[in-house]
Coordinates of C-alpha atoms in Angstrom, one line a residue:
M1 CA 19.0 101.0 59.2
S2 CA 19.6 98.6 56.3
S3 CA 23.0 97.7 54.9
E4 CA 21.8 99.4 51.7
N5 CA 21.3 102.6 53.7
I6 CA 24.8 102.4 55.1
L7 CA 26.2 101.8 51.7
E8 CA 24.2 104.8 50.4
I9 CA 25.4 107.1 53.2
Q10 CA 29.0 106.1 52.6
E11 CA 28.7 106.3 48.8
N12 CA 27.3 109.8 49.2
K13 CA 30.1 110.9 51.4
L14 CA 32.7 109.6 48.9
K15 CA 30.9 111.4 46.0
E16 CA 30.8 114.6 48.0
I17 CA 34.6 114.4 48.7
L18 CA 35.4 113.6 45.1
E19 CA 33.1 116.3 43.6
N20 CA 34.6 119.0 45.9
N21 CA 38.2 118.0 45.0
K22 CA 38.1 117.0 41.3
G23 CA 39.8 120.2 40.3
T24 CA 42.9 119.6 42.5
L25 CA 46.3 118.4 41.4
Y26 CA 45.6 115.0 43.0
G27 CA 42.1 114.8 41.7
K28 CA 43.1 115.4 38.1
K29 CA 45.9 112.9 38.4
Y30 CA 43.5 110.2 39.5
N31 CA 40.5 111.2 37.4
F32 CA 38.1 112.1 40.2
D33 CA 35.7 113.6 37.6
K34 CA 35.2 110.2 36.0
I35 CA 34.6 108.2 39.1
K36 CA 30.9 107.2 39.5
T37 CA 31.0 104.3 42.0
I38 CA 33.0 102.9 44.9
Q39 CA 34.4 100.3 42.5
D40 CA 35.6 103.0 40.1
F41 CA 37.3 104.8 43.0
Q42 CA 39.1 101.7 44.1
K43 CA 40.3 101.1 40.5
E44 CA 41.5 104.6 39.8
V45 CA 42.9 105.7 43.2
P46 CA 45.8 103.7 44.9
L47 CA 46.1 102.9 48.6
T48 CA 48.3 105.4 50.2
K49 CA 50.7 106.0 53.1
Y50 CA 51.9 109.3 54.5
E51 CA 55.1 109.1 52.3
N52 CA 52.9 109.3 49.2
Y53 CA 51.8 112.8 50.2
L54 CA 55.1 114.3 50.9
P55 CA 55.6 116.1 47.5
Y56 CA 52.0 117.4 47.7
I57 CA 52.5 118.7 51.3
E58 CA 55.7 120.4 50.2
K59 CA 53.7 122.3 47.6
I60 CA 51.0 123.3 50.2
K61 CA 53.7 124.5 52.6
M62 CA 55.1 126.8 49.9
G63 CA 51.6 128.4 49.5
E64 CA 50.4 126.5 46.4
E65 CA 46.6 125.9 46.4
H66 CA 44.2 123.3 45.0
I67 CA 46.8 120.5 45.6
L68 CA 45.1 117.9 47.7
T69 CA 41.9 119.9 48.5
Y70 CA 40.2 122.6 46.5
E71 CA 39.4 124.2 49.8
K72 CA 42.0 126.3 51.5
V73 CA 44.3 124.4 54.1
K74 CA 43.9 126.3 57.4
M75 CA 46.8 124.7 59.1
F76 CA 48.9 121.5 59.5
E77 CA 48.2 119.4 62.5
L78 CA 51.2 117.5 63.9
T79 CA 51.2 113.8 64.7
S80 CA 53.9 111.2 65.3
G81 CA 55.2 109.2 62.4
S82 CA 56.4 105.6 62.2
T83 CA 59.9 107.0 63.0
S84 CA 60.8 109.8 65.4
A85 CA 59.8 112.3 62.7
S86 CA 56.5 114.1 62.9
K87 CA 53.8 114.0 60.2
L88 CA 52.0 117.1 58.9
I89 CA 48.3 116.5 58.4
P90 CA 46.4 119.2 56.4
Y91 CA 43.3 120.6 58.1
T92 CA 40.4 122.2 56.3
D93 CA 37.0 123.6 57.5
S94 CA 35.3 120.6 55.9
L95 CA 37.5 118.1 57.8
K96 CA 36.6 119.9 61.0
K97 CA 32.9 119.5 60.1
E98 CA 33.5 115.8 59.6
F99 CA 34.9 115.6 63.1
Q100 CA 32.0 117.5 64.5
S101 CA 29.4 115.2 62.9
G102 CA 30.7 112.4 65.1
I103 CA 31.2 114.5 68.2
K104 CA 27.6 115.9 68.1
V105 CA 26.0 112.4 68.1
W106 CA 28.3 111.4 71.1
L107 CA 27.5 114.5 73.1
Y108 CA 23.8 114.2 72.5
S109 CA 23.7 110.6 73.6
L110 CA 25.9 111.3 76.6
Y111 CA 23.7 114.0 78.1
K112 CA 20.6 112.0 77.2
K113 CA 21.8 108.9 79.1
Y114 CA 23.2 110.9 82.0
P115 CA 21.0 114.1 82.4
S116 CA 22.4 114.9 85.8
L117 CA 25.6 115.9 84.0
K118 CA 23.8 119.2 83.2
F119 CA 23.5 120.1 86.8
G120 CA 27.2 120.2 87.6
K121 CA 30.5 121.2 86.2
S122 CA 32.7 119.2 83.7
Y123 CA 36.4 119.0 83.2
W124 CA 37.6 118.5 79.6
S125 CA 41.3 117.8 79.4
I126 CA 43.1 120.7 77.7
T127 CA 46.2 120.2 75.6
P128 CA 48.9 122.6 76.9
K129 CA 50.9 124.5 74.4
I130 CA 54.3 123.0 74.8
D131 CA 57.2 125.1 73.7
F132 CA 57.1 124.1 70.0
Q133 CA 59.0 125.7 67.2
P134 CA 58.4 124.0 63.8
K135 CA 61.6 123.2 61.9
E136 CA 59.8 123.2 58.5
K137 CA 59.4 126.4 56.5
S138 CA 55.7 126.8 55.7
V139 CA 53.4 129.7 54.9
I140 CA 50.6 127.5 56.4
P141 CA 50.6 127.5 60.2
I142 CA 52.0 124.4 61.8
G143 CA 50.8 123.4 65.3
F144 CA 47.9 122.0 67.3
E145 CA 44.2 122.8 66.8
E146 CA 42.8 123.8 70.2
D147 CA 40.7 120.8 71.5
S148 CA 37.5 122.8 71.9
E149 CA 37.6 123.8 68.2
Y150 CA 36.4 120.3 67.4
F151 CA 33.0 121.3 68.9
G152 CA 30.4 123.0 66.8
K153 CA 28.9 126.4 68.0
V154 CA 26.0 125.0 69.9
E155 CA 28.1 122.2 71.5
K156 CA 30.9 124.7 72.4
Y157 CA 28.4 127.0 74.1
L158 CA 27.0 124.1 76.1
I159 CA 30.4 122.9 77.1
D160 CA 31.8 126.4 77.9
S161 CA 28.8 127.0 80.2
V162 CA 29.8 124.1 82.5
F163 CA 33.5 124.0 81.9
V164 CA 35.8 124.1 85.0
N165 CA 39.2 125.0 83.6
P166 CA 41.8 127.4 84.9
K167 CA 42.0 130.7 82.9
D168 CA 44.5 130.6 80.0
I169 CA 45.6 127.0 81.0
K170 CA 45.9 126.2 77.2
N171 CA 48.8 128.7 77.0
E172 CA 50.7 127.1 79.9
K173 CA 54.0 125.7 78.6
D174 CA 55.5 124.5 81.9
M175 CA 54.0 121.1 82.8
D176 CA 54.6 121.5 86.5
K177 CA 52.6 124.7 86.5
F178 CA 50.0 123.1 84.2
Y179 CA 49.4 120.4 86.8
L180 CA 49.4 122.9 89.7
K181 CA 46.9 125.3 88.1
T182 CA 44.6 122.5 86.8
L183 CA 44.4 120.7 90.1
S184 CA 44.0 123.9 92.2
T185 CA 40.9 124.6 90.1
L186 CA 39.6 121.1 90.2
V187 CA 39.8 120.5 93.9
A188 CA 38.2 123.9 94.6
E189 CA 35.1 122.8 92.7
K190 CA 33.0 120.2 94.6
N191 CA 30.2 119.8 92.0
I192 CA 32.1 118.2 89.1
R193 CA 30.0 115.6 87.3
L194 CA 32.2 114.7 84.3
F195 CA 36.0 114.2 83.7
S196 CA 37.0 113.8 80.1
F197 CA 40.6 112.8 79.5
W198 CA 42.3 111.2 76.5
S199 CA 44.8 108.9 78.2
P200 CA 43.8 107.5 81.6
S201 CA 47.5 107.8 82.5
L202 CA 47.1 111.6 82.6
L203 CA 44.4 111.3 85.3
L204 CA 46.6 109.0 87.3
L205 CA 49.5 111.5 87.0
M206 CA 47.2 114.2 88.3
I207 CA 46.2 112.1 91.3
E208 CA 49.9 111.4 92.0
Y209 CA 50.8 115.2 91.6
L210 CA 47.9 116.0 94.0
E211 CA 49.3 113.6 96.6
K212 CA 52.9 114.9 96.4
N213 CA 52.0 118.6 96.1
S214 CA 48.9 118.7 98.3
E215 CA 50.0 121.6 100.5
S216 CA 50.7 123.9 97.5
I217 CA 47.2 123.1 96.2
L218 CA 45.3 123.2 99.5
K219 CA 46.5 126.6 100.5
I220 CA 44.3 128.3 97.9
L221 CA 41.1 126.7 99.2
N222 CA 38.8 128.1 101.9
K223 CA 39.2 126.6 105.4
K224 CA 36.3 124.3 105.2
R225 CA 37.1 122.9 101.8
R226 CA 40.8 122.7 102.7
E227 CA 40.2 120.5 105.8
E228 CA 37.8 118.3 103.8
V229 CA 40.1 117.7 100.9
R230 CA 43.2 117.2 103.1
K231 CA 41.3 114.4 104.9
Y232 CA 40.5 112.6 101.7
I233 CA 44.0 113.0 100.3
E234 CA 45.5 111.5 103.5
S235 CA 43.1 108.6 103.5
K236 CA 43.6 108.2 99.7
E237 CA 39.8 108.5 99.2
Y238 CA 40.1 110.7 96.1
Y239 CA 36.6 109.8 94.9
K240 CA 35.2 111.7 97.9
I241 CA 36.8 115.0 96.7
W242 CA 34.2 114.9 93.9
K243 CA 31.3 113.0 95.4
D244 CA 29.0 113.7 92.5
L245 CA 31.4 112.6 89.8
K246 CA 29.1 110.6 87.5
L247 CA 31.3 109.8 84.6
I248 CA 34.9 109.6 83.4
S249 CA 35.5 109.5 79.7
C250 CA 38.9 108.2 78.5
W251 CA 40.7 105.7 76.3
G252 CA 40.3 102.1 77.4
D253 CA 41.6 100.1 74.4
S254 CA 44.9 98.3 73.8
N255 CA 47.7 99.8 76.0
S256 CA 45.3 101.8 78.2
T257 CA 43.7 98.8 79.8
E258 CA 45.9 98.5 82.9
Y259 CA 45.6 102.3 83.6
L260 CA 41.9 102.0 83.3
K261 CA 41.8 99.3 86.0
K262 CA 43.6 101.7 88.4
I263 CA 41.1 104.4 87.7
K264 CA 38.2 102.1 88.5
E265 CA 39.9 101.3 91.8
I266 CA 40.3 105.0 92.7
F267 CA 36.8 106.0 91.6
P268 CA 34.7 102.8 92.4
N269 CA 31.3 104.6 92.2
T270 CA 31.9 106.4 88.9
V271 CA 30.9 105.2 85.4
I272 CA 33.9 104.8 83.1
Q273 CA 33.1 105.3 79.5
E274 CA 35.8 104.3 77.0
K275 CA 36.3 106.8 74.2
G276 CA 35.9 105.9 70.6
L277 CA 38.7 105.8 68.1
L278 CA 40.0 109.2 67.2
A279 CA 43.2 110.0 65.2
T280 CA 44.7 113.3 64.0
E281 CA 43.8 112.2 60.5
G282 CA 40.1 111.4 61.2
F283 CA 37.2 110.7 63.5
I284 CA 36.6 107.0 63.3
S285 CA 34.1 106.0 66.1
F286 CA 32.3 107.3 69.1
P287 CA 30.9 105.8 72.3
D288 CA 27.3 104.6 72.1
T289 CA 26.0 105.2 75.6
E290 CA 23.2 102.7 75.2
E291 CA 25.3 99.8 73.9
N292 CA 28.5 100.7 75.8
L293 CA 30.4 100.1 72.6
S294 CA 32.2 102.2 70.1
K295 CA 30.1 103.0 67.0
L296 CA 31.6 103.6 63.5
S297 CA 31.1 107.2 62.6
I298 CA 29.6 106.6 59.2
Y299 CA 28.7 110.2 58.4
S300 CA 32.3 111.5 59.1
H301 CA 34.4 110.0 56.3
F302 CA 34.5 107.3 53.7
F303 CA 35.8 104.1 55.2
E304 CA 37.3 101.0 53.7
F305 CA 38.6 97.9 55.6
L306 CA 41.5 95.8 54.7
S307 CA 40.9 92.3 56.0
L308 CA 43.8 90.7 57.9
D309 CA 42.3 87.2 57.0
D310 CA 42.2 87.4 53.2
N311 CA 43.8 90.7 52.4
R312 CA 40.7 91.9 50.5
I313 CA 39.1 95.3 50.9
Y314 CA 35.6 95.7 52.2
N315 CA 33.2 98.6 52.7
A316 CA 31.3 99.4 55.9
S317 CA 28.3 97.3 55.0
E318 CA 30.4 94.2 54.3
I319 CA 32.6 93.8 57.4
E320 CA 31.9 90.9 59.8
I321 CA 31.7 90.3 63.5
N322 CA 34.9 89.1 65.2
K323 CA 37.0 89.8 62.1
R324 CA 40.0 92.1 62.2
Y325 CA 40.7 94.9 59.6
E326 CA 43.1 97.7 59.0
L327 CA 41.4 101.0 58.6
I328 CA 41.5 103.0 55.3
L329 CA 40.3 106.6 55.3
T330 CA 39.2 109.1 52.7
T331 CA 38.6 112.5 54.2
S332 CA 37.8 116.1 53.3
G333 CA 41.3 117.0 54.5
G334 CA 43.0 115.6 51.4
L335 CA 43.8 112.0 52.4
Y336 CA 42.5 109.5 49.9
R337 CA 42.5 105.7 50.6
Y338 CA 44.9 106.4 53.4
C339 CA 46.1 103.4 55.3
I340 CA 46.1 104.8 58.8
G341 CA 47.8 101.8 60.4
D342 CA 45.1 101.2 63.1
I343 CA 43.8 97.6 63.4
I344 CA 40.2 97.2 64.6
K345 CA 38.0 94.3 65.5
V346 CA 34.3 94.3 64.8
I347 CA 32.7 93.6 68.1
S348 CA 29.0 93.8 67.1
I349 CA 26.7 95.0 64.4
K350 CA 23.5 96.7 65.5
N351 CA 20.9 97.9 63.0
K352 CA 23.5 97.1 60.3
V353 CA 26.0 99.6 61.8
P354 CA 29.4 98.2 62.9
Y355 CA 30.7 98.6 66.5
I356 CA 34.4 98.4 66.6
K357 CA 37.3 98.2 69.0
F358 CA 40.9 99.4 68.5
I359 CA 43.2 96.5 69.1
G360 CA 46.6 97.9 68.0
R361 CA 48.8 99.3 65.3
R362 CA 49.9 97.5 62.2
G363 CA 53.6 97.4 62.0
A364 CA 54.1 97.5 65.8
V365 CA 57.2 95.3 65.3
S366 CA 60.8 95.9 66.1
D367 CA 63.3 94.4 63.7
L368 CA 67.0 95.1 64.2
F369 CA 68.4 92.0 62.6
G370 CA 65.3 90.0 61.5
E371 CA 64.1 89.1 65.0
K372 CA 60.6 90.5 64.3
L373 CA 59.5 91.2 67.9
E374 CA 55.8 92.1 67.8
E375 CA 54.0 94.1 70.5
N376 CA 51.3 91.6 71.3
F377 CA 53.9 88.8 71.7
L378 CA 55.7 91.0 74.3
K379 CA 52.5 91.9 76.1
N380 CA 51.6 88.1 76.4
I381 CA 55.1 87.5 77.9
M382 CA 54.5 90.1 80.6
Q383 CA 51.1 88.7 81.4
T384 CA 52.8 85.5 82.5
Y385 CA 54.4 87.3 85.4
K386 CA 51.9 87.2 88.3
Q387 CA 53.1 90.2 90.1
K388 CA 52.2 93.9 90.3
I389 CA 53.6 95.7 87.2
D390 CA 53.0 99.5 87.2
F391 CA 54.8 100.1 83.9
C392 CA 56.7 98.1 81.3
M393 CA 58.0 98.9 77.9
F394 CA 60.5 97.1 75.6
A395 CA 62.8 99.1 73.4
P396 CA 65.8 98.3 71.1
S397 CA 69.4 99.4 71.7
K398 CA 72.4 98.8 69.5
N399 CA 72.4 95.0 69.5
Y400 CA 70.1 94.1 72.4
Y401 CA 66.7 95.0 73.9
I402 CA 65.9 96.7 77.1
L403 CA 62.9 96.1 79.3
F404 CA 62.0 99.2 81.2
I405 CA 59.9 98.1 84.2
K406 CA 58.5 99.3 87.5
T407 CA 57.4 96.3 89.5
D408 CA 57.3 95.0 93.1
K409 CA 59.3 91.8 92.5
K410 CA 62.6 91.1 90.7
I411 CA 62.3 89.5 87.3
N412 CA 64.8 86.9 86.4
I413 CA 66.6 88.0 83.2
K414 CA 67.3 84.3 82.2
D415 CA 63.6 83.5 82.5
L416 CA 62.6 86.5 80.4
E417 CA 65.2 85.7 77.8
S418 CA 64.0 82.1 77.5
K419 CA 60.4 83.4 76.9
L420 CA 61.7 85.8 74.2
R421 CA 63.6 83.0 72.6
E422 CA 60.3 81.2 72.0
N423 CA 60.1 83.6 69.1
F424 CA 62.0 81.6 66.4
H425 CA 63.5 84.7 64.7
Y426 CA 64.7 86.2 68.0
D427 CA 66.2 82.9 69.0
Y428 CA 67.9 82.6 65.6
C429 CA 69.5 86.1 65.9
R430 CA 70.7 85.2 69.4
K431 CA 72.3 82.0 68.1
L432 CA 74.0 84.0 65.3
G433 CA 75.3 86.4 67.9
Q434 CA 73.5 89.4 66.2
L435 CA 71.6 90.0 69.4
K436 CA 72.9 90.0 73.0
E437 CA 70.9 89.1 76.0
I438 CA 68.1 91.5 77.1
K439 CA 68.8 94.0 79.8
L440 CA 66.4 95.2 82.5
F441 CA 66.2 98.8 83.5
I442 CA 64.5 99.2 86.9
L443 CA 62.4 102.3 87.0
T444 CA 62.4 104.3 90.2
G445 CA 60.8 107.6 89.1
N446 CA 57.5 108.4 87.4
P447 CA 57.8 106.6 84.1
E448 CA 54.3 107.6 82.8
R449 CA 55.1 111.3 83.3
E450 CA 58.6 110.9 81.9
Y451 CA 57.2 109.1 78.8
I452 CA 54.6 111.8 78.2
E453 CA 57.0 114.6 78.5
A454 CA 59.5 112.9 76.2
C455 CA 56.7 112.5 73.6
Q456 CA 55.7 116.2 74.0
N457 CA 59.3 117.2 73.4
K458 CA 59.0 115.4 70.1
N459 CA 56.1 117.6 69.2
Q460 CA 53.4 115.1 70.0
K461 CA 50.0 116.5 71.1
L462 CA 49.1 115.5 74.7
G463 CA 45.8 114.1 73.5
N464 CA 47.6 111.8 71.0
I465 CA 50.1 110.2 73.3
K466 CA 49.4 106.6 74.1
M467 CA 51.4 104.3 76.3
T468 CA 53.0 101.4 74.4
A469 CA 54.5 98.1 75.3
L470 CA 57.0 98.4 72.5
S471 CA 58.9 101.5 71.5
K472 CA 60.9 101.3 68.3
E473 CA 63.1 104.2 69.4
S474 CA 66.3 103.8 71.5
G475 CA 67.7 106.0 74.2
W476 CA 65.0 105.7 76.8
E477 CA 67.6 105.0 79.5
N478 CA 68.6 108.6 79.2
I479 CA 65.0 109.7 79.8
F480 CA 63.7 107.4 82.5
T481 CA 64.9 107.6 86.1
G482 CA 66.3 104.3 87.3
Y483 CA 69.2 101.8 86.9
F484 CA 70.2 98.7 85.0
Q485 CA 69.6 95.4 86.9
E486 CA 72.7 93.3 87.0
S487 CA 72.7 90.2 84.8
E488 CA 72.7 86.8 86.5
E489 CA 75.8 86.0 84.4
K490 CA 78.9 86.2 86.6

């Protein structure tokens, strides 16, 4: 495929979106009917953030039509915002088709590369329906699209025929019952070939739940299977419960890396395939099973890339290997030149198509008094500690930071503080007395589970929850189980 072909594919996608929505309130405001080229589009239509869409979304909530899309909005999907508030993302049938265009290619390549998957069962992680009551008044439904709805008819038939999922598990609101029902079904089925999760931490939580609640789960099995599974649980040889497990699909980028390592240790004989980049707002990339990389889904949406080097905007045929960019999406869901906040790095270019990797979020910075603590800086600090760290997350409090950590060795607060003060702005705020010394909160419970449940209580979809090294929200000491480590100051 030539770069001209990629440009043509992307240009056609843009023209399709603009033609379909030129009669909308937004389309009329920005002269969609006069736009002929990508350059016209970039001149006429501004870069946007979620806040720019709030007045339009209010109109859609009240039942007004042809606001952002000429097509009817079926529902609002929830996703987390830059603050604790949730964002409402409009969903249309055309947006769903854009998701499906990427998913179809991935599924085809997956079953082509691993044909033995067809001869066993598959588990695709289902998002439970947490007890959610939208606060906003809206004539358009607000909630979560069922995960399987992203598949087309043929793909859904294929997946349903080999699904191993408890009956009505998607309607389970109690997380303890969700784990119990799911694991009871999974351990009863020997011939599982594929696990598909979003976050690898969820699989680790399931393994931990299986270990702690094994008797409740084992009692539903027949005698032979019960004795077999009990033996593997006691010896911690979990991979032997599903001896034919060929592939685990889950996130592997950014903050999922450490959890992925643990999964590889638990399932040493299983292929781990890292998922592509998928957001509530759009389908960005999918795993290429031949290249073992994540391929830009050029048929899904119109993509632009804001360079972190020169602050210029490039199209999909212009981006370069080893360069970093912020993603900009234009979709059939009514988002136009939308700065999604995801930073990607171009890993490779094959047949002129970019292969990308998610490396973090733009704006992953905490700034109470001008200290500008950036997530990657904090990650680098924690990597200097050569000890087992099961979980760590920094978060601000009133006038200090807290490191929430589960580890096998004590961390010296003075040492950690000195590493933080290598950041000029943090050191300056400490000298001025604006910030007090960091505190350590030693975690004694199950921080991954507590974090996930806290996010769900804020109306985040299970599949969208990612672990983070830096939370910009305070109050986690009221959520996590543990205690504050005493300061060395006496």
